[in-house]
Amino acid sequence: ETNRQSSESIISINHTLQYNHQSTIDRHNPHKKLYTYIQMSLVRTVRLRVPSCAARPGPAIGQALGPLGINMAEFCKQFNERSESMGYVKETPLSVILYALTDRSFTFDVKSPPTSYLLKKAAGMEKGPNSPNAERPAGFVTPEMVYEIAQVKIKDEGRWHLPLESVAKSVVGTARSMGIQVKESDEA
């Protein structure tokens, strides 16, 4: 009984062994799911950037999934359904971590859009500047916008334990590196 408990705790801690769709909620942290292990092994973890609700089998996805023997059409179908149910606007770029298994099946996690994308949308910019400059900012965002972006980003896996202030400081750092200045709206 003790050996069984220790093996279950190792499985729940090790993220690379999270395969099965049967999940339970960790009572200590409701954001973290504990997955049960089944008799498959991980072939590879693949990181993708896919537009929400608009994934299509094509060269970008095919080069990543083709060598693993994963059905691209099935991935696109599942991804489009999941991103639509999450409420994302069509064509919003989302980060995806896909876990390819030995039986050519897969599971995947969908993360929030990149911070740079959210900052550009908040600042009303189409694209970032060619050469960011602190003296001549390319755009402006308010602290309230930074707070909203931080609330979106903290929901990502691996950030649930961080204070919101730390995530907001990270957003401010990304904005600074993009040439976007954070200031109150009445100062504009």
PDB file of C-alpha atoms in Angstrom:
ATOM      1  CA  GLU A   1       0.000   0.000   0.000  1.00  0.00           C
ATOM      2  CA  THR A   2       2.820   2.441   0.878  1.00  0.00           C
ATOM      3  CA  ASN A   3       4.720   1.624  -2.322  1.00  0.00           C
ATOM      4  CA  ARG A   4       1.574   2.256  -4.364  1.00  0.00           C
ATOM      5  CA  GLN A   5       1.059   5.665  -2.713  1.00  0.00           C
ATOM      6  CA  SER A   6       4.656   6.729  -3.336  1.00  0.00           C
ATOM      7  CA  SER A   7       4.480   5.739  -7.011  1.00  0.00           C
ATOM      8  CA  GLU A   8       1.215   7.675  -7.405  1.00  0.00           C
ATOM      9  CA  SER A   9       2.732  10.789  -5.852  1.00  0.00           C
ATOM     10  CA  ILE A  10       5.768  10.583  -8.145  1.00  0.00           C
ATOM     11  CA  ILE A  11       3.454  10.294 -11.139  1.00  0.00           C
ATOM     12  CA  SER A  12       1.378  13.290 -10.078  1.00  0.00           C
ATOM     13  CA  ILE A  13       4.498  15.422  -9.544  1.00  0.00           C
ATOM     14  CA  ASN A  14       6.256  14.514 -12.781  1.00  0.00           C
ATOM     15  CA  HIS A  15       4.557  16.596 -15.481  1.00  0.00           C
ATOM     16  CA  THR A  16       5.941  14.529 -18.352  1.00  0.00           C
ATOM     17  CA  LEU A  17       3.882  11.526 -17.253  1.00  0.00           C
ATOM     18  CA  GLN A  18       0.544  13.335 -17.501  1.00  0.00           C
ATOM     19  CA  TYR A  19      -1.207  11.438 -20.258  1.00  0.00           C
ATOM     20  CA  ASN A  20      -4.699  10.277 -19.488  1.00  0.00           C
ATOM     21  CA  HIS A  21      -7.728  12.519 -19.967  1.00  0.00           C
ATOM     22  CA  GLN A  22      -9.096  11.269 -16.647  1.00  0.00           C
ATOM     23  CA  SER A  23      -8.105  13.978 -14.206  1.00  0.00           C
ATOM     24  CA  THR A  24      -8.880  15.073 -10.698  1.00  0.00           C
ATOM     25  CA  ILE A  25      -8.365  18.385  -8.968  1.00  0.00           C
ATOM     26  CA  ASP A  26      -5.576  18.695  -6.396  1.00  0.00           C
ATOM     27  CA  ARG A  27      -7.238  19.768  -3.155  1.00  0.00           C
ATOM     28  CA  HIS A  28      -4.220  21.906  -2.165  1.00  0.00           C
ATOM     29  CA  ASN A  29      -4.199  23.771  -5.457  1.00  0.00           C
ATOM     30  CA  PRO A  30      -7.424  23.866  -7.471  1.00  0.00           C
ATOM     31  CA  HIS A  31      -5.610  25.127 -10.616  1.00  0.00           C
ATOM     32  CA  LYS A  32      -3.375  22.062 -10.854  1.00  0.00           C
ATOM     33  CA  LYS A  33      -4.775  18.835 -12.259  1.00  0.00           C
ATOM     34  CA  LEU A  34      -3.438  15.431 -11.309  1.00  0.00           C
ATOM     35  CA  TYR A  35      -3.495  12.949 -14.141  1.00  0.00           C
ATOM     36  CA  THR A  36      -3.471   9.198 -13.881  1.00  0.00           C
ATOM     37  CA  TYR A  37      -0.689   7.247 -15.558  1.00  0.00           C
ATOM     38  CA  ILE A  38      -1.458   4.559 -18.114  1.00  0.00           C
ATOM     39  CA  GLN A  39       0.807   2.174 -20.017  1.00  0.00           C
ATOM     40  CA  MET A  40       2.155   4.600 -22.619  1.00  0.00           C
ATOM     41  CA  SER A  41       5.371   6.469 -22.720  1.00  0.00           C
ATOM     42  CA  LEU A  42       6.151   9.941 -23.898  1.00  0.00           C
ATOM     43  CA  VAL A  43       7.849  10.200 -27.271  1.00  0.00           C
ATOM     44  CA  ARG A  44       8.355  13.953 -27.401  1.00  0.00           C
ATOM     45  CA  THR A  45       7.002  17.253 -26.139  1.00  0.00           C
ATOM     46  CA  VAL A  46       6.335  19.767 -28.924  1.00  0.00           C
ATOM     47  CA  ARG A  47       5.747  23.498 -28.495  1.00  0.00           C
ATOM     48  CA  LEU A  48       3.584  25.191 -31.109  1.00  0.00           C
ATOM     49  CA  ARG A  49       2.088  28.625 -31.698  1.00  0.00           C
ATOM     50  CA  VAL A  50      -1.317  28.143 -33.296  1.00  0.00           C
ATOM     51  CA  PRO A  51      -4.066  30.685 -34.154  1.00  0.00           C
ATOM     52  CA  SER A  52      -7.162  30.094 -32.037  1.00  0.00           C
ATOM     53  CA  CYS A  53     -10.251  28.611 -33.691  1.00  0.00           C
ATOM     54  CA  ALA A  54      -8.393  28.586 -37.033  1.00  0.00           C
ATOM     55  CA  ALA A  55      -5.887  25.723 -36.918  1.00  0.00           C
ATOM     56  CA  ARG A  56      -5.543  23.958 -40.254  1.00  0.00           C
ATOM     57  CA  PRO A  57      -3.330  21.059 -41.284  1.00  0.00           C
ATOM     58  CA  GLY A  58      -0.489  22.752 -43.100  1.00  0.00           C
ATOM     59  CA  PRO A  59       3.283  23.079 -43.272  1.00  0.00           C
ATOM     60  CA  ALA A  60       3.707  24.780 -39.881  1.00  0.00           C
ATOM     61  CA  ILE A  61       1.836  22.102 -37.946  1.00  0.00           C
ATOM     62  CA  GLY A  62       2.812  19.293 -40.324  1.00  0.00           C
ATOM     63  CA  GLN A  63       6.558  19.738 -39.814  1.00  0.00           C
ATOM     64  CA  ALA A  64       6.104  19.401 -36.069  1.00  0.00           C
ATOM     65  CA  LEU A  65       3.543  16.580 -35.948  1.00  0.00           C
ATOM     66  CA  GLY A  66       4.261  14.614 -39.128  1.00  0.00           C
ATOM     67  CA  PRO A  67       7.450  12.866 -37.926  1.00  0.00           C
ATOM     68  CA  LEU A  68       5.608  11.801 -34.753  1.00  0.00           C
ATOM     69  CA  GLY A  69       2.832  10.097 -36.722  1.00  0.00           C
ATOM     70  CA  ILE A  70       0.125  12.258 -35.170  1.00  0.00           C
ATOM     71  CA  ASN A  71      -3.057  12.868 -37.151  1.00  0.00           C
ATOM     72  CA  MET A  72      -2.875  16.605 -37.933  1.00  0.00           C
ATOM     73  CA  ALA A  73      -6.567  16.893 -38.824  1.00  0.00           C
ATOM     74  CA  GLU A  74      -7.564  15.378 -35.485  1.00  0.00           C
ATOM     75  CA  PHE A  75      -5.241  17.755 -33.589  1.00  0.00           C
ATOM     76  CA  CYS A  76      -6.652  20.764 -35.482  1.00  0.00           C
ATOM     77  CA  LYS A  77     -10.226  19.667 -34.787  1.00  0.00           C
ATOM     78  CA  GLN A  78      -9.597  19.178 -31.052  1.00  0.00           C
ATOM     79  CA  PHE A  79      -7.593  22.408 -30.771  1.00  0.00           C
ATOM     80  CA  ASN A  80     -10.256  24.490 -32.555  1.00  0.00           C
ATOM     81  CA  GLU A  81     -12.984  23.076 -30.307  1.00  0.00           C
ATOM     82  CA  ARG A  82     -10.976  23.712 -27.148  1.00  0.00           C
ATOM     83  CA  SER A  83      -9.875  27.244 -28.077  1.00  0.00           C
ATOM     84  CA  GLU A  84     -13.453  28.145 -29.035  1.00  0.00           C
ATOM     85  CA  SER A  85     -14.775  26.811 -25.723  1.00  0.00           C
ATOM     86  CA  MET A  86     -12.124  28.876 -23.897  1.00  0.00           C
ATOM     87  CA  GLY A  87     -13.590  32.018 -25.449  1.00  0.00           C
ATOM     88  CA  TYR A  88     -10.644  33.246 -27.520  1.00  0.00           C
ATOM     89  CA  VAL A  89     -11.226  35.485 -30.533  1.00  0.00           C
ATOM     90  CA  LYS A  90     -10.467  33.829 -33.877  1.00  0.00           C
ATOM     91  CA  GLU A  91      -6.830  34.144 -35.058  1.00  0.00           C
ATOM     92  CA  THR A  92      -5.446  34.966 -31.584  1.00  0.00           C
ATOM     93  CA  PRO A  93      -2.048  33.222 -31.377  1.00  0.00           C
ATOM     94  CA  LEU A  94      -1.994  30.643 -28.579  1.00  0.00           C
ATOM     95  CA  SER A  95       0.910  28.635 -27.217  1.00  0.00           C
ATOM     96  CA  VAL A  96       0.321  24.885 -27.253  1.00  0.00           C
ATOM     97  CA  ILE A  97       2.363  22.186 -25.557  1.00  0.00           C
ATOM     98  CA  LEU A  98       1.648  18.844 -27.206  1.00  0.00           C
ATOM     99  CA  TYR A  99       2.659  15.513 -25.657  1.00  0.00           C
ATOM    100  CA  ALA A 100       3.147  12.793 -28.285  1.00  0.00           C
ATOM    101  CA  LEU A 101       2.783   9.229 -26.998  1.00  0.00           C
ATOM    102  CA  THR A 102       4.131   5.907 -28.305  1.00  0.00           C
ATOM    103  CA  ASP A 103       0.751   4.745 -29.640  1.00  0.00           C
ATOM    104  CA  ARG A 104       0.573   7.866 -31.869  1.00  0.00           C
ATOM    105  CA  SER A 105      -2.020   9.470 -29.624  1.00  0.00           C
ATOM    106  CA  PHE A 106      -1.503  12.841 -28.007  1.00  0.00           C
ATOM    107  CA  THR A 107      -2.654  15.255 -25.355  1.00  0.00           C
ATOM    108  CA  PHE A 108      -2.079  18.973 -25.309  1.00  0.00           C
ATOM    109  CA  ASP A 109      -2.282  22.016 -23.065  1.00  0.00           C
ATOM    110  CA  VAL A 110      -3.359  25.406 -24.376  1.00  0.00           C
ATOM    111  CA  LYS A 111      -1.721  28.434 -22.816  1.00  0.00           C
ATOM    112  CA  SER A 112      -2.662  32.094 -23.001  1.00  0.00           C
ATOM    113  CA  PRO A 113      -1.535  34.359 -25.850  1.00  0.00           C
ATOM    114  CA  PRO A 114       2.033  35.702 -25.697  1.00  0.00           C
ATOM    115  CA  THR A 115       2.548  38.767 -23.497  1.00  0.00           C
ATOM    116  CA  SER A 116       3.859  40.733 -26.473  1.00  0.00           C
ATOM    117  CA  TYR A 117       0.634  40.070 -28.409  1.00  0.00           C
ATOM    118  CA  LEU A 118      -1.515  41.210 -25.468  1.00  0.00           C
ATOM    119  CA  LEU A 119       0.590  44.354 -25.017  1.00  0.00           C
ATOM    120  CA  LYS A 120       0.356  45.255 -28.711  1.00  0.00           C
ATOM    121  CA  LYS A 121      -3.430  44.850 -28.593  1.00  0.00           C
ATOM    122  CA  ALA A 122      -3.670  46.968 -25.422  1.00  0.00           C
ATOM    123  CA  ALA A 123      -1.465  49.703 -26.933  1.00  0.00           C
ATOM    124  CA  GLY A 124      -3.390  49.613 -30.231  1.00  0.00           C
ATOM    125  CA  MET A 125      -0.348  48.649 -32.282  1.00  0.00           C
ATOM    126  CA  GLU A 126      -0.278  46.394 -35.358  1.00  0.00           C
ATOM    127  CA  LYS A 127       3.360  45.400 -34.838  1.00  0.00           C
ATOM    128  CA  GLY A 128       6.200  46.308 -32.539  1.00  0.00           C
ATOM    129  CA  PRO A 129       8.869  48.879 -33.425  1.00  0.00           C
ATOM    130  CA  ASN A 130      11.964  47.888 -35.415  1.00  0.00           C
ATOM    131  CA  SER A 131      14.239  49.431 -32.789  1.00  0.00           C
ATOM    132  CA  PRO A 132      12.612  50.028 -29.366  1.00  0.00           C
ATOM    133  CA  ASN A 133      13.706  53.277 -27.722  1.00  0.00           C
ATOM    134  CA  ALA A 134      12.929  54.399 -24.156  1.00  0.00           C
ATOM    135  CA  GLU A 135      13.083  58.109 -25.096  1.00  0.00           C
ATOM    136  CA  ARG A 136      10.573  57.709 -27.951  1.00  0.00           C
ATOM    137  CA  PRO A 137       8.045  55.060 -26.892  1.00  0.00           C
ATOM    138  CA  ALA A 138       6.151  53.249 -29.634  1.00  0.00           C
ATOM    139  CA  GLY A 139       2.983  53.040 -27.548  1.00  0.00           C
ATOM    140  CA  PHE A 140       1.467  53.448 -24.113  1.00  0.00           C
ATOM    141  CA  VAL A 141      -0.455  51.210 -21.724  1.00  0.00           C
ATOM    142  CA  THR A 142      -1.970  52.017 -18.343  1.00  0.00           C
ATOM    143  CA  PRO A 143      -1.251  50.158 -15.094  1.00  0.00           C
ATOM    144  CA  GLU A 144      -4.832  48.855 -15.262  1.00  0.00           C
ATOM    145  CA  MET A 145      -4.074  47.241 -18.633  1.00  0.00           C
ATOM    146  CA  VAL A 146      -0.908  45.694 -17.189  1.00  0.00           C
ATOM    147  CA  TYR A 147      -2.966  44.317 -14.299  1.00  0.00           C
ATOM    148  CA  GLU A 148      -5.517  42.770 -16.711  1.00  0.00           C
ATOM    149  CA  ILE A 149      -2.743  41.184 -18.793  1.00  0.00           C
ATOM    150  CA  ALA A 150      -1.137  39.820 -15.609  1.00  0.00           C
ATOM    151  CA  GLN A 151      -4.473  38.268 -14.602  1.00  0.00           C
ATOM    152  CA  VAL A 152      -4.625  36.472 -17.967  1.00  0.00           C
ATOM    153  CA  LYS A 153      -1.013  35.281 -17.757  1.00  0.00           C
ATOM    154  CA  ILE A 154      -1.210  34.026 -14.151  1.00  0.00           C
ATOM    155  CA  LYS A 155      -3.769  31.406 -15.231  1.00  0.00           C
ATOM    156  CA  ASP A 156      -1.085  29.607 -17.257  1.00  0.00           C
ATOM    157  CA  GLU A 157       0.286  26.388 -15.874  1.00  0.00           C
ATOM    158  CA  GLY A 158       3.450  27.001 -13.894  1.00  0.00           C
ATOM    159  CA  ARG A 159       2.457  30.498 -12.763  1.00  0.00           C
ATOM    160  CA  TRP A 160      -0.350  29.746 -10.292  1.00  0.00           C
ATOM    161  CA  HIS A 161       2.039  29.992  -7.350  1.00  0.00           C
ATOM    162  CA  LEU A 162       3.456  33.412  -8.285  1.00  0.00           C
ATOM    163  CA  PRO A 163       2.091  36.600  -6.740  1.00  0.00           C
ATOM    164  CA  LEU A 164       0.121  38.762  -9.181  1.00  0.00           C
ATOM    165  CA  GLU A 165       2.559  41.622  -8.538  1.00  0.00           C
ATOM    166  CA  SER A 166       5.475  39.523  -9.832  1.00  0.00           C
ATOM    167  CA  VAL A 167       3.602  38.605 -13.013  1.00  0.00           C
ATOM    168  CA  ALA A 168       2.679  42.281 -13.497  1.00  0.00           C
ATOM    169  CA  LYS A 169       6.355  43.264 -13.137  1.00  0.00           C
ATOM    170  CA  SER A 170       7.198  40.714 -15.810  1.00  0.00           C
ATOM    171  CA  VAL A 171       4.568  42.272 -18.095  1.00  0.00           C
ATOM    172  CA  VAL A 172       6.069  45.736 -17.459  1.00  0.00           C
ATOM    173  CA  GLY A 173       9.530  44.378 -18.341  1.00  0.00           C
ATOM    174  CA  THR A 174       8.210  42.915 -21.592  1.00  0.00           C
ATOM    175  CA  ALA A 175       6.526  46.240 -22.388  1.00  0.00           C
ATOM    176  CA  ARG A 176       9.758  48.125 -21.764  1.00  0.00           C
ATOM    177  CA  SER A 177      11.714  45.785 -24.037  1.00  0.00           C
ATOM    178  CA  MET A 178       9.103  46.356 -26.767  1.00  0.00           C
ATOM    179  CA  GLY A 179       9.304  50.143 -26.492  1.00  0.00           C
ATOM    180  CA  ILE A 180       5.898  50.459 -24.816  1.00  0.00           C
ATOM    181  CA  GLN A 181       5.691  52.837 -21.872  1.00  0.00           C
ATOM    182  CA  VAL A 182       3.467  52.229 -18.842  1.00  0.00           C
ATOM    183  CA  LYS A 183       1.839  55.419 -17.559  1.00  0.00           C
ATOM    184  CA  GLU A 184      -1.423  56.722 -16.170  1.00  0.00           C
ATOM    185  CA  SER A 185      -4.027  57.695 -18.767  1.00  0.00           C
ATOM    186  CA  ASP A 186      -4.283  61.323 -17.576  1.00  0.00           C
ATOM    187  CA  GLU A 187      -0.536  61.809 -18.199  1.00  0.00           C
ATOM    188  CA  ALA A 188      -0.939  61.054 -21.921  1.00  0.00           C
TER     189      ALA A 188
END
